[in-house]
Amino acid sequence: MARRRLQTLVDLARRHPAAASGFMMVVMIAGMALLAPLIAPYDPDAIALDRRLLPPGPAHWAGTDEVGRDLLSRILWGARASLAVGLGIVTIASVLGTLIGCFSGYVGKTSDSLIMRLMDVVMALPGLVIAMALTAALGPSLVNAALALGLLAVPYYTRVARAQTLAIKQLNFVRASKVMGAGTWHQLRVNIIPNVLPHILVLMTMHVGAAILAAAALSFIGLGAQPPAAEWGALINAGRHYVLEQWWYSAFPGLVMAITVYGFNLLGDGLRDALDPKSKSRSIG
Amino acid sequence: MTVLNRIVWRLLMLLAVVLCVTLITFVISHQLPGDPAQLMAGPRAGPDAIEKMRAALGLDRPLHIQYARYLHDLLQGDFGASIVTQRPVLSELAAVFPATLELMLTALFISVTLGVILGVAAAVRHGSWFDHFIRASATFGISVPSFWLGLMLLLIFYGQLGILPGVGRLDDALDPPAAMTGFYTLDAALQGQWAVLRNALEHLLLPALTLALVSFGGMLRVIRASMIEVLSEDYIRTAIASGIPRRTVIFNHALRNALIPFVTVLGLEFAALLFGSVVVETIFMWPGAGSLVLEAIFALDFPMIMCFTVIVSMAYVIINFAVDLLYMAINPQIREIG
C-alpha cells in the first residue's frame, strides 16, 4: 500500500517536473526555517567585533556582517521571518476573502453587489504604494506590513470564493439542506466553505511568493522588519552599503530568497495547471 | 453592456477609486500619533500657539468637514506643504517626476521588447527545450527581488567590470541639458549634445534594466500563452496550409490577435513599475519621485507621502481606464457583442 502510494507520487512528479522541483525547493527552505535553531552554526545576533565583514570561508560559509554576526545563521533565521510574514499575509487575505466571498455569493442580492463593488475598488488600488503609505503611518514593523499587504489582497480571494459559491449553491445537496431549514451560517460552514477550499489553497500557493517579495521590499525600504531582526529584505538592505566591497553580504540572502519565491511560483503554477483541465490535457498529451 | 455603458461604468469606478484613496490618505494623515499642529508650530510653542495653529489648519472642525476641505484643496492642486522644506509638496514632486518617468518608460520599452520577442519565439517552438528554458527564466524573473537584482547588476557592471557608471543621472563633470522635456536623453538629443546623451544613456541602462528584468516575465507569460492559443486556431492553420509564408502568418495574423490580452497586462505592469521605481531609485541614487518619497518616509513627512500616494493612484486608475478604452478599440468582439 505504502509502496503504491509512493509510486503514485513518483508518477505525479514525473508528469509535472516543474511543480515537483518547486515543491522540493519549498520543502528545503521550510526545513531550513524550522530547523534554524538546530542547524545554524552561530547565534544569529552574537556580535564579534574582531570578525567584521569576513568573506565566505570555512568558519563562516556566507561571511560575516559589519558587527561580525554570522551571515549564514542570520539567513537561516531570516527564513523564519520571511516565510512567517509571507504565510501571514496569505492567511489574512485568504481567511477574510473566503468568508466574505462565500457570504456574498450565498446571500446574493444587494449585499452581494455592494461587497463586490467595494472589492473592485480595492483591486483598482495600486497595492504596494497604498501598503507603503499605510505602513509608514501605522509605524514601520513587519506585523503592520503584513496587515496592510494582507488586507489589500483580500479581493483576489473574495472573487474566487464567490464564483465557486455561486456554482455550489445550485447543487442539490445544498438546496436540499436549505429546504430542511439550514441557516446561512450552517450552510456556509458545512456545505459551502469546505467545497471552496481547494481553489483557495491553489490561490494561496500562487500568492505566497509574491507576498514574500512584497514584504521584503517593504523591509528593504525600512518599513518592515526593524534592526537587529534577521529578515531577508532587511539583510539585503543592510548589505547595500557594502555591496561593492563585501558582495556576499547582500548576495546570499537575495539568492536564497529568489530560490524560495521561485519554488513557490513553480509549485503554484503546477497546482493551477493540475486543476485547469485545459492545461492538463496539454501536459499529458 | 454597450460600449457607452462600459465607459460610463469605468468612469464611475475611477471616481470611486479616487474617493477611496483620498479617504485612506486623509484618515492616515489625521489619525497619526504625532500632532500636526504641534509639528507645524515648532517644538518650543506654548499651548496657546498650538491652539492657534490648530484653528489655522482647520483641525478643530469635525472630521467630515475636514475631509470636504481636504478634497476641495486637492481639486485645487493644493496637497499641502512639506513638513521638512515647508514648500508645496506637489511642485516638489513635479520637479523630480520627469526623472522617474524617463526611467519607467525606458524600462517599459525594454521589458515589452523582451517580453514580446521571447514570448513569440517560445510560443512558436511550443514544447521544445527552448520554450521550457524561456518559460523557466520568465518565472525566475518574477521571483527575483528587484532591489537585490539592482544591487547585483551594480556590483557586476560598475564594481567588477567598471563598464557602466554607478549612480545618478549624469557624471558630475557634465552639466544637465537645458530642460525642455525634463528627460536628459531627449533634451540632450534635441540640443545636439552627444556626449551628454551618451552619458545619460549609460546612467539610464542599469536602473532601467533592473526594472525591466523583473517585469518582462509577466508580459512574456501572457504573450506566450495567448500566442499558443491563437496559433492553434483554424484560420492560422488554413493560412499556413494555403502557402502564406510562416513569418507573415506569425507576425501579421497571429501576433496582432495575441496582443489583445497583452494590453490589459500593460496597465498592471505600470503599477508594478511605479512601486519598483521607489526601490530601484534608492539603489541607483536616481533623483526621482521614488527617492523623494523615501526621504519623506524617513522624515515622517506625511504631506509628501500622501501626495505621492494620491498622484500615483490617480495615474494608475487613469492609465487602466485608458488601457480599457484601447482594449475596446482593438478588440472588435467587445465592440460588437459588448
Coordinates of C-alpha atoms in Angstrom, one line a residue:
Chain A
M1 CA 0.0 0.0 0.0
A2 CA 2.7 2.4 1.0
R3 CA 4.8 1.4 -2.0
R4 CA 1.9 2.0 -4.3
R5 CA 1.3 5.4 -2.8
L6 CA 5.0 6.3 -3.3
Q7 CA 4.7 5.1 -6.9
T8 CA 1.8 7.5 -7.5
L9 CA 3.9 10.3 -6.1
V10 CA 6.8 9.4 -8.4
D11 CA 4.4 9.3 -11.4
L12 CA 3.0 12.7 -10.4
A13 CA 6.4 14.2 -10.1
R14 CA 7.4 12.8 -13.5
R15 CA 4.4 14.3 -15.1
H16 CA 4.9 17.7 -13.5
P17 CA 8.7 18.1 -13.2
A18 CA 8.5 21.9 -12.7
A19 CA 5.9 21.6 -9.9
A20 CA 7.9 18.8 -8.3
S21 CA 11.1 20.8 -8.3
G22 CA 9.2 23.7 -6.9
F23 CA 7.8 21.5 -4.2
M24 CA 11.4 20.3 -3.3
M25 CA 12.6 23.9 -3.0
V26 CA 9.7 24.9 -0.7
V27 CA 10.3 21.8 1.5
M28 CA 14.0 22.5 1.7
I29 CA 13.5 26.2 2.7
A30 CA 10.7 25.3 5.1
G31 CA 13.1 22.7 6.7
M32 CA 15.8 25.3 7.0
A33 CA 13.4 27.7 8.7
L34 CA 12.0 25.1 11.1
L35 CA 15.5 23.7 12.0
A36 CA 17.2 27.1 12.2
P37 CA 17.9 26.8 15.9
L38 CA 19.5 23.4 15.4
I39 CA 21.5 23.8 12.2
A40 CA 22.5 27.5 12.5
P41 CA 26.3 27.4 13.3
Y42 CA 26.2 30.5 15.4
D43 CA 23.8 32.7 17.4
P44 CA 22.4 35.0 14.7
D45 CA 22.6 38.0 17.0
A46 CA 26.0 37.3 18.5
I47 CA 28.3 40.3 17.9
A48 CA 32.0 39.7 17.4
L49 CA 33.8 42.9 16.5
D50 CA 37.1 41.1 15.8
R51 CA 35.4 39.2 12.9
R52 CA 33.8 42.1 11.0
L53 CA 32.9 41.7 7.3
L54 CA 34.8 38.5 6.8
P55 CA 34.5 36.9 3.3
P56 CA 32.9 33.4 3.0
G57 CA 35.3 30.8 4.4
P58 CA 35.3 27.5 6.3
A59 CA 34.3 29.2 9.6
H60 CA 31.6 31.4 8.1
W61 CA 30.2 29.9 4.9
A62 CA 28.4 33.1 3.9
G63 CA 30.8 35.5 5.6
T64 CA 30.0 38.0 8.4
D65 CA 28.4 41.4 8.6
E66 CA 29.6 44.8 9.9
V67 CA 29.5 43.7 13.5
G68 CA 30.8 40.2 13.0
R69 CA 27.5 38.3 13.1
D70 CA 27.5 35.1 11.1
L71 CA 25.5 35.7 7.9
L72 CA 24.6 32.0 7.3
S73 CA 23.0 31.9 10.7
R74 CA 21.2 35.2 10.0
I75 CA 19.9 33.9 6.6
L76 CA 18.6 30.7 8.2
W77 CA 16.8 32.6 11.0
G78 CA 15.7 35.1 8.4
A79 CA 13.9 32.3 6.6
R80 CA 11.6 32.1 9.6
A81 CA 10.8 35.7 9.5
S82 CA 10.3 35.8 5.7
L83 CA 8.2 32.6 5.5
A84 CA 6.2 33.6 8.5
V85 CA 5.3 37.0 7.1
G86 CA 4.6 35.5 3.7
L87 CA 2.2 33.0 5.2
G88 CA 0.8 35.6 7.5
I89 CA -0.2 37.8 4.5
V90 CA -1.7 34.9 2.7
T91 CA -3.6 33.7 5.8
I92 CA -5.1 37.2 6.5
A93 CA -6.1 37.6 2.8
S94 CA -7.5 34.0 2.4
V95 CA -9.5 33.8 5.6
L96 CA -11.2 37.2 5.2
G97 CA -11.5 36.7 1.4
T98 CA -13.1 33.3 1.7
L99 CA -15.5 34.3 4.4
I100 CA -16.6 37.5 2.6
G101 CA -16.7 35.8 -0.9
C102 CA -18.8 32.8 0.3
F103 CA -21.1 35.0 2.3
S104 CA -21.5 37.4 -0.7
G105 CA -22.1 34.6 -3.2
Y106 CA -24.5 32.7 -0.9
V107 CA -26.7 35.6 0.2
G108 CA -26.7 37.4 -3.1
K109 CA -28.9 40.4 -3.9
T110 CA -27.9 43.9 -2.7
S111 CA -25.3 42.9 -0.2
D112 CA -23.5 40.8 -2.9
S113 CA -23.4 43.7 -5.4
L114 CA -22.3 46.2 -2.7
I115 CA -19.5 43.9 -1.5
M116 CA -18.3 43.1 -4.9
R117 CA -18.2 46.8 -6.0
L118 CA -16.2 47.5 -2.9
M119 CA -13.8 44.7 -3.8
D120 CA -13.5 46.2 -7.4
V121 CA -12.4 49.5 -5.8
V122 CA -9.8 47.8 -3.5
M123 CA -8.5 45.8 -6.5
A124 CA -8.1 49.0 -8.5
L125 CA -5.7 50.5 -5.9
P126 CA -2.0 50.3 -6.5
G127 CA -1.4 47.8 -3.7
L128 CA 2.2 48.3 -2.8
V129 CA 2.0 52.1 -2.9
I130 CA -1.0 52.1 -0.5
A131 CA 0.7 49.4 1.7
M132 CA 3.7 51.7 1.8
A133 CA 1.6 54.7 2.9
L134 CA -0.3 52.6 5.5
T135 CA 2.8 51.0 7.0
A136 CA 4.5 54.4 7.2
A137 CA 1.5 55.7 9.1
L138 CA 0.9 52.8 11.3
G139 CA 4.6 52.7 12.2
P140 CA 7.2 50.5 10.5
S141 CA 7.1 46.9 11.6
L142 CA 6.8 43.5 10.0
V143 CA 3.4 43.0 11.5
N144 CA 2.0 46.2 10.2
A145 CA 3.5 45.5 6.7
A146 CA 1.8 42.0 6.8
L147 CA -1.5 43.5 7.9
A148 CA -1.5 46.1 5.1
L149 CA -0.4 43.7 2.4
G150 CA -2.9 41.1 3.6
L151 CA -5.9 43.4 3.7
L152 CA -5.1 44.7 0.2
A153 CA -5.0 41.1 -1.2
V154 CA -8.5 40.2 0.1
P155 CA -10.4 40.8 -3.1
Y156 CA -8.5 38.2 -5.1
Y157 CA -9.8 35.5 -2.7
T158 CA -13.2 37.0 -2.5
R159 CA -13.6 36.7 -6.3
V160 CA -12.6 33.1 -6.4
A161 CA -14.6 32.1 -3.3
R162 CA -17.7 33.9 -4.6
A163 CA -17.5 32.3 -8.1
Q164 CA -17.2 28.9 -6.6
T165 CA -20.1 29.5 -4.1
L166 CA -22.4 30.6 -7.0
A167 CA -21.7 27.2 -8.6
I168 CA -22.0 25.1 -5.4
K169 CA -25.2 26.7 -4.2
Q170 CA -27.1 25.4 -7.3
L171 CA -26.2 21.8 -6.4
N172 CA -28.9 19.6 -5.0
F173 CA -27.4 18.8 -1.6
V174 CA -27.1 22.5 -0.8
R175 CA -30.7 23.2 -1.9
A176 CA -32.0 20.2 0.0
S177 CA -30.2 21.3 3.1
K178 CA -31.8 24.7 2.7
V179 CA -35.3 23.2 2.3
M180 CA -34.7 21.3 5.5
G181 CA -34.2 24.6 7.3
A182 CA -30.4 25.1 7.4
G183 CA -29.4 28.7 8.3
T184 CA -27.0 30.8 6.3
W185 CA -24.1 30.2 8.8
H186 CA -24.7 26.5 8.9
Q187 CA -24.8 26.3 5.1
L188 CA -21.6 28.2 4.8
R189 CA -19.8 26.2 7.4
V190 CA -20.9 22.7 6.4
N191 CA -21.6 22.9 2.7
I192 CA -20.1 25.9 1.0
I193 CA -16.7 26.7 2.6
P194 CA -15.3 23.1 2.6
N195 CA -16.0 22.8 -1.1
V196 CA -14.5 26.2 -1.9
L197 CA -11.2 25.5 0.0
P198 CA -9.3 23.5 -2.7
H199 CA -9.5 26.5 -5.1
I200 CA -8.5 28.8 -2.3
L201 CA -5.5 26.6 -1.5
V202 CA -4.2 26.8 -5.1
L203 CA -4.6 30.6 -5.0
M204 CA -2.7 30.7 -1.6
T205 CA 0.2 28.7 -3.1
M206 CA 0.4 31.1 -6.1
H207 CA 0.3 34.1 -3.7
V208 CA 3.0 33.1 -1.2
G209 CA 5.9 34.0 -3.4
A210 CA 4.5 37.4 -4.3
A211 CA 3.7 38.1 -0.6
I212 CA 7.3 37.2 0.5
L213 CA 8.6 39.6 -2.2
A214 CA 6.3 42.4 -1.3
A215 CA 7.1 42.2 2.5
A216 CA 10.8 42.0 1.7
A217 CA 10.5 45.1 -0.5
L218 CA 8.8 47.0 2.4
S219 CA 11.6 45.8 4.7
F220 CA 14.2 46.9 2.2
I221 CA 12.9 50.4 2.2
G222 CA 12.9 50.4 6.0
L223 CA 9.1 49.9 6.6
G224 CA 9.1 46.2 7.6
A225 CA 11.4 44.3 9.8
Q226 CA 13.5 46.6 12.1
P227 CA 17.1 46.1 13.0
P228 CA 18.6 43.9 14.5
A229 CA 15.9 41.4 13.3
A230 CA 17.2 39.0 10.7
E231 CA 14.9 39.2 7.8
W232 CA 15.9 38.7 4.1
G233 CA 14.8 42.1 2.9
A234 CA 16.4 43.9 5.9
L235 CA 19.6 41.8 5.4
I236 CA 19.8 42.9 1.8
N237 CA 19.2 46.5 2.8
A238 CA 21.9 46.3 5.5
G239 CA 24.4 44.9 2.9
R240 CA 23.5 47.6 0.4
H241 CA 26.2 49.9 1.7
Y242 CA 28.9 47.3 1.4
V243 CA 27.9 45.8 -1.9
L244 CA 30.9 46.9 -3.9
E245 CA 33.5 45.6 -1.4
Q246 CA 31.7 42.9 0.6
W247 CA 29.4 41.4 -2.1
W248 CA 28.5 38.4 -0.1
Y249 CA 26.5 40.5 2.5
S250 CA 23.6 41.2 0.1
A251 CA 24.2 38.4 -2.5
F252 CA 23.5 35.4 -0.4
P253 CA 20.3 36.5 1.4
G254 CA 18.9 37.6 -2.0
L255 CA 19.8 34.3 -3.7
V256 CA 18.1 32.3 -1.0
M257 CA 15.1 34.5 -1.3
A258 CA 14.9 34.2 -5.1
I259 CA 15.1 30.4 -4.8
T260 CA 12.3 30.4 -2.2
V261 CA 10.0 32.6 -4.3
Y262 CA 10.8 30.6 -7.4
G263 CA 9.9 27.4 -5.7
F264 CA 6.5 28.7 -4.5
N265 CA 5.8 30.1 -8.0
L266 CA 6.7 26.8 -9.7
L267 CA 4.5 24.9 -7.2
G268 CA 1.6 27.3 -7.6
D269 CA 1.8 27.2 -11.4
G270 CA 1.8 23.4 -11.3
L271 CA -1.2 23.2 -9.0
R272 CA -3.1 25.6 -11.1
D273 CA -2.3 23.5 -14.3
A274 CA -3.4 20.4 -12.5
L275 CA -6.8 21.9 -11.6
D276 CA -7.3 23.5 -15.0
P277 CA -8.5 20.8 -17.4
K278 CA -7.3 22.8 -20.5
S279 CA -3.6 22.8 -19.5
K280 CA -3.9 19.3 -18.0
S281 CA -4.7 17.7 -21.4
R282 CA -1.8 19.7 -22.8
S283 CA 0.7 18.3 -20.3
I284 CA -0.5 14.7 -20.6
G285 CA -0.9 14.7 -24.4
Chain B
M1 CA -23.4 46.1 -21.9
T2 CA -22.9 48.6 -24.7
V3 CA -19.6 50.4 -25.2
L4 CA -21.0 53.6 -23.9
N5 CA -22.4 51.9 -20.7
R6 CA -19.0 50.3 -20.2
I7 CA -17.2 53.7 -20.5
V8 CA -19.6 55.4 -18.1
W9 CA -19.3 52.5 -15.7
R10 CA -15.5 52.7 -15.8
L11 CA -15.6 56.4 -15.2
L12 CA -17.8 55.9 -12.1
M13 CA -15.3 53.3 -10.9
L14 CA -12.5 55.7 -11.4
L15 CA -14.3 58.3 -9.3
A16 CA -14.9 55.7 -6.6
V17 CA -11.3 54.7 -6.5
V18 CA -10.1 58.3 -6.3
L19 CA -12.5 58.9 -3.4
C20 CA -11.4 55.8 -1.7
V21 CA -7.7 56.7 -2.0
T22 CA -8.2 60.2 -0.7
L23 CA -10.3 58.9 2.2
I24 CA -7.4 56.5 3.1
T25 CA -4.8 59.2 2.9
F26 CA -7.0 61.6 4.7
V27 CA -7.7 59.2 7.6
I28 CA -4.0 58.3 7.8
S29 CA -2.9 62.0 7.9
H30 CA -5.4 62.7 10.6
Q31 CA -5.0 59.7 12.9
L32 CA -1.3 59.9 13.2
P33 CA 0.3 59.6 16.6
G34 CA 2.1 62.9 16.2
D35 CA 0.1 66.2 16.4
P36 CA 0.4 68.1 13.1
A37 CA -0.4 71.4 14.9
Q38 CA 2.4 70.8 17.3
L39 CA 4.7 69.9 14.5
M40 CA 3.8 73.0 12.5
A41 CA 4.1 75.3 15.5
G42 CA 7.5 74.0 16.4
P43 CA 8.9 72.3 19.5
R44 CA 9.0 75.4 21.7
A45 CA 5.5 76.7 21.0
G46 CA 3.2 77.1 24.0
P47 CA -0.3 75.7 24.3
D48 CA -1.8 79.0 23.0
A49 CA 0.3 79.0 19.9
I50 CA -0.6 75.3 19.2
E51 CA -4.3 76.0 19.6
K52 CA -3.9 78.9 17.2
M53 CA -2.1 76.7 14.7
R54 CA -4.8 74.1 15.1
A55 CA -7.5 76.6 14.2
A56 CA -5.5 77.9 11.3
L57 CA -5.1 74.4 10.0
G58 CA -8.9 73.8 10.5
L59 CA -8.1 70.8 12.8
D60 CA -10.7 71.9 15.4
R61 CA -13.6 71.3 13.0
P62 CA -15.5 67.9 12.7
L63 CA -13.8 65.2 10.6
H64 CA -16.3 65.2 7.7
I65 CA -15.9 68.9 7.2
Q66 CA -12.1 68.5 7.3
Y67 CA -12.4 65.8 4.6
A68 CA -14.5 68.0 2.4
R69 CA -12.0 70.8 2.8
Y70 CA -9.2 68.3 2.1
L71 CA -10.9 67.2 -1.1
H72 CA -11.6 70.8 -2.1
D73 CA -7.9 71.6 -1.6
L74 CA -6.8 68.6 -3.6
L75 CA -9.0 69.7 -6.5
Q76 CA -7.2 73.0 -6.5
G77 CA -3.9 71.1 -6.6
D78 CA -3.2 72.0 -3.0
F79 CA -1.6 69.0 -1.4
G80 CA -0.2 70.9 1.5
A81 CA 3.4 71.9 2.3
S82 CA 6.2 69.6 3.1
I83 CA 7.0 69.4 6.8
V84 CA 10.7 69.3 6.1
T85 CA 11.1 72.1 3.4
Q86 CA 7.8 74.0 4.0
R87 CA 7.4 74.2 0.2
P88 CA 4.3 72.8 -1.6
V89 CA 4.7 69.1 -2.0
L90 CA 3.0 69.0 -5.4
S91 CA 5.6 71.2 -7.0
E92 CA 8.5 69.4 -5.3
L93 CA 7.1 66.1 -6.7
A94 CA 6.5 67.6 -10.1
A95 CA 10.1 68.8 -10.3
V96 CA 11.5 65.3 -9.9
F97 CA 8.8 63.5 -11.8
P98 CA 10.4 63.6 -15.3
A99 CA 13.4 61.7 -14.0
T100 CA 11.1 58.9 -12.8
L101 CA 9.1 58.9 -16.0
E102 CA 12.2 58.7 -18.1
L103 CA 13.3 55.7 -16.1
M104 CA 9.9 54.0 -16.2
L105 CA 9.4 54.5 -20.0
T106 CA 12.8 53.1 -20.8
A107 CA 12.2 50.1 -18.5
L108 CA 8.8 49.6 -20.1
F109 CA 10.3 49.8 -23.6
I110 CA 13.0 47.2 -22.7
S111 CA 10.5 44.8 -21.0
V112 CA 7.9 45.0 -23.7
T113 CA 10.5 44.3 -26.4
L114 CA 12.0 41.4 -24.4
G115 CA 8.6 40.1 -23.5
V116 CA 7.1 40.1 -27.0
I117 CA 10.1 38.8 -28.8
L118 CA 10.9 36.0 -26.4
G119 CA 7.2 35.2 -25.9
V120 CA 6.6 34.8 -29.6
A121 CA 9.8 32.8 -30.0
A122 CA 8.8 30.5 -27.2
A123 CA 5.2 30.1 -28.5
V124 CA 6.4 29.2 -32.0
R125 CA 8.6 26.5 -30.6
H126 CA 6.0 25.4 -28.1
G127 CA 7.1 22.3 -26.1
S128 CA 10.7 22.5 -27.2
W129 CA 13.7 22.9 -24.8
F130 CA 13.9 26.5 -25.9
D131 CA 10.3 27.0 -24.8
H132 CA 10.9 25.4 -21.4
F133 CA 14.0 27.4 -20.9
I134 CA 12.3 30.7 -21.7
R135 CA 9.3 29.8 -19.6
A136 CA 11.6 28.9 -16.6
S137 CA 13.5 32.1 -16.9
A138 CA 10.3 34.2 -17.1
T139 CA 9.1 32.5 -13.9
F140 CA 12.5 33.1 -12.3
G141 CA 12.3 36.8 -13.5
I142 CA 9.1 37.3 -11.5
S143 CA 10.7 35.6 -8.5
V144 CA 13.8 37.7 -8.1
P145 CA 13.6 40.7 -5.8
S146 CA 14.2 43.8 -7.8
F147 CA 16.2 45.5 -5.1
W148 CA 18.6 42.6 -5.0
L149 CA 18.9 42.3 -8.8
G150 CA 19.7 46.0 -8.9
L151 CA 22.5 45.6 -6.3
M152 CA 23.9 42.7 -8.2
L153 CA 23.9 44.5 -11.6
L154 CA 25.6 47.4 -9.9
L155 CA 28.2 45.1 -8.4
I156 CA 28.9 43.4 -11.7
F157 CA 28.8 46.2 -14.3
Y158 CA 30.1 49.0 -12.1
G159 CA 32.0 47.4 -9.3
Q160 CA 33.7 44.5 -11.1
L161 CA 33.7 45.3 -14.8
G162 CA 33.7 49.1 -14.5
I163 CA 32.0 49.5 -17.9
L164 CA 28.9 51.4 -16.7
P165 CA 28.5 54.3 -14.3
G166 CA 27.2 53.6 -10.9
V167 CA 24.7 56.1 -9.6
G168 CA 22.8 59.3 -10.5
R169 CA 21.6 60.6 -13.9
L170 CA 24.8 62.1 -15.2
D171 CA 28.5 62.3 -14.4
D172 CA 29.3 65.2 -12.0
A173 CA 31.6 66.7 -14.7
L174 CA 28.8 67.1 -17.1
D175 CA 26.0 69.8 -16.9
P176 CA 22.5 68.6 -17.5
P177 CA 21.0 69.8 -20.8
A178 CA 18.6 72.8 -20.7
A179 CA 15.2 71.4 -19.6
M180 CA 12.7 71.0 -22.4
T181 CA 11.0 67.7 -21.6
G182 CA 12.9 67.0 -18.4
F183 CA 14.2 63.8 -20.0
Y184 CA 18.0 64.1 -20.1
T185 CA 18.4 61.8 -23.0
L186 CA 15.7 63.5 -25.1
D187 CA 16.8 67.0 -24.2
A188 CA 20.5 66.2 -25.0
A189 CA 19.5 64.7 -28.3
L190 CA 17.3 67.7 -29.2
Q191 CA 20.1 70.1 -28.4
G192 CA 22.8 68.0 -30.2
Q193 CA 24.8 67.4 -27.0
W194 CA 26.0 64.0 -28.0
A195 CA 28.5 63.4 -25.1
V196 CA 25.7 64.2 -22.6
L197 CA 23.3 61.9 -24.4
R198 CA 25.7 59.1 -24.3
N199 CA 26.5 59.6 -20.7
A200 CA 22.8 59.9 -19.8
L201 CA 22.0 56.7 -21.6
E202 CA 24.8 54.9 -19.8
H203 CA 23.4 56.0 -16.5
L204 CA 19.9 55.0 -17.5
L205 CA 20.8 51.5 -18.6
L206 CA 21.3 49.7 -15.2
P207 CA 18.3 51.0 -13.3
A208 CA 16.1 50.6 -16.4
L209 CA 17.4 47.0 -16.9
T210 CA 16.7 46.2 -13.3
L211 CA 13.1 47.3 -13.6
A212 CA 12.7 45.6 -17.0
L213 CA 14.1 42.3 -15.9
V214 CA 11.7 41.9 -13.0
S215 CA 8.7 42.9 -15.1
F216 CA 9.3 41.2 -18.5
G217 CA 8.5 37.8 -17.1
G218 CA 4.8 38.6 -16.5
M219 CA 4.4 40.0 -20.0
L220 CA 6.2 37.1 -21.6
R221 CA 3.9 34.6 -19.9
V222 CA 0.8 36.4 -21.2
I223 CA 2.2 36.8 -24.7
R224 CA 3.3 33.2 -24.9
A225 CA 0.0 31.8 -23.6
S226 CA -2.2 33.8 -25.9
M227 CA 0.2 33.2 -28.9
I228 CA -0.1 29.5 -28.4
E229 CA -3.8 29.7 -28.3
V230 CA -4.0 31.8 -31.4
L231 CA -1.6 29.6 -33.3
S232 CA -3.8 26.6 -32.8
E233 CA -6.8 28.4 -34.3
D234 CA -8.2 27.1 -37.6
Y235 CA -7.7 30.3 -39.5
I236 CA -3.9 30.2 -38.8
R237 CA -3.6 26.6 -39.9
T238 CA -5.6 27.5 -43.0
A239 CA -3.3 30.4 -43.7
I240 CA -0.2 28.3 -43.3
A241 CA -1.7 25.5 -45.4
S242 CA -2.6 27.9 -48.2
G243 CA 1.1 28.7 -48.6
I244 CA 1.4 32.1 -47.0
P245 CA 4.9 32.4 -45.6
R246 CA 5.1 31.3 -41.9
R247 CA 6.8 34.6 -40.9
T248 CA 3.9 36.6 -42.4
V249 CA 1.3 34.4 -40.6
I250 CA 3.1 34.7 -37.3
F251 CA 3.6 38.4 -37.3
N252 CA 0.7 39.7 -39.3
H253 CA -2.0 37.3 -38.5
A254 CA -1.3 35.7 -35.1
L255 CA 0.6 38.3 -33.2
R256 CA -2.0 41.0 -33.8
N257 CA -4.6 38.9 -32.1
A258 CA -2.3 37.7 -29.4
L259 CA -1.5 41.2 -28.4
I260 CA -5.1 41.9 -27.3
P261 CA -4.9 40.3 -23.8
F262 CA -1.4 41.7 -23.5
V263 CA -2.8 45.3 -23.5
T264 CA -4.5 44.7 -20.2
V265 CA -1.3 43.5 -18.6
L266 CA 0.4 46.7 -19.5
G267 CA -1.8 48.7 -17.0
L268 CA -0.9 46.3 -14.2
E269 CA 2.8 46.3 -15.1
F270 CA 2.7 50.1 -14.9
A271 CA 1.7 49.8 -11.2
A272 CA 4.5 47.4 -10.5
L273 CA 6.9 49.8 -12.2
L274 CA 5.7 52.7 -10.1
F275 CA 6.5 50.9 -6.9
G276 CA 9.6 49.3 -8.3
S277 CA 10.9 52.7 -9.1
V278 CA 10.8 53.7 -5.4
V279 CA 13.1 50.7 -4.7
V280 CA 15.3 51.0 -7.7
E281 CA 15.8 54.7 -7.4
T282 CA 17.2 54.3 -3.9
I283 CA 19.8 51.8 -5.1
F284 CA 21.0 53.9 -8.0
M285 CA 20.5 57.3 -6.2
W286 CA 18.3 58.3 -9.1
P287 CA 16.9 61.7 -8.2
G288 CA 13.3 60.9 -8.9
A289 CA 9.9 60.7 -7.2
G290 CA 10.9 57.4 -5.5
S291 CA 13.9 58.8 -3.8
L292 CA 11.9 61.8 -2.7
V293 CA 9.1 59.7 -1.2
L294 CA 11.7 57.5 0.5
E295 CA 13.3 60.5 2.2
A296 CA 9.8 61.6 3.2
I297 CA 9.2 58.2 4.8
F298 CA 12.3 58.6 7.0
A299 CA 11.5 62.2 7.9
L300 CA 7.8 61.3 8.6
D301 CA 6.9 64.0 6.1
F302 CA 3.3 62.8 5.7
P303 CA 2.0 65.5 3.3
M304 CA 4.7 64.3 0.8
I305 CA 3.9 60.6 1.3
M306 CA 0.1 61.3 0.9
C307 CA 0.7 63.4 -2.2
F308 CA 2.8 60.7 -3.8
T309 CA 0.1 58.1 -2.9
V310 CA -2.8 60.1 -4.3
I311 CA -0.9 61.1 -7.5
V312 CA 0.3 57.6 -8.2
S313 CA -3.1 56.1 -7.5
M314 CA -4.8 58.5 -9.8
A315 CA -2.2 57.9 -12.5
Y316 CA -2.7 54.2 -12.0
V317 CA -6.5 54.3 -12.4
I318 CA -6.4 56.7 -15.3
I319 CA -3.9 54.5 -17.2
N320 CA -6.0 51.5 -16.6
F321 CA -9.0 53.4 -17.9
A322 CA -7.0 54.3 -21.0
V323 CA -5.9 50.7 -21.4
D324 CA -9.6 49.6 -21.2
L325 CA -10.5 52.1 -23.9
L326 CA -7.6 50.8 -26.0
Y327 CA -8.8 47.3 -25.4
M328 CA -12.2 48.1 -26.7
A329 CA -10.8 49.9 -29.7
I330 CA -8.6 47.0 -30.8
N331 CA -10.9 44.1 -29.9
P332 CA -13.8 44.0 -32.3
Q333 CA -15.5 41.3 -30.3
I334 CA -16.2 43.7 -27.4
R335 CA -17.4 46.4 -29.8
E336 CA -20.0 44.1 -31.4
I337 CA -21.2 41.9 -28.5
G338 CA -20.5 44.5 -25.8

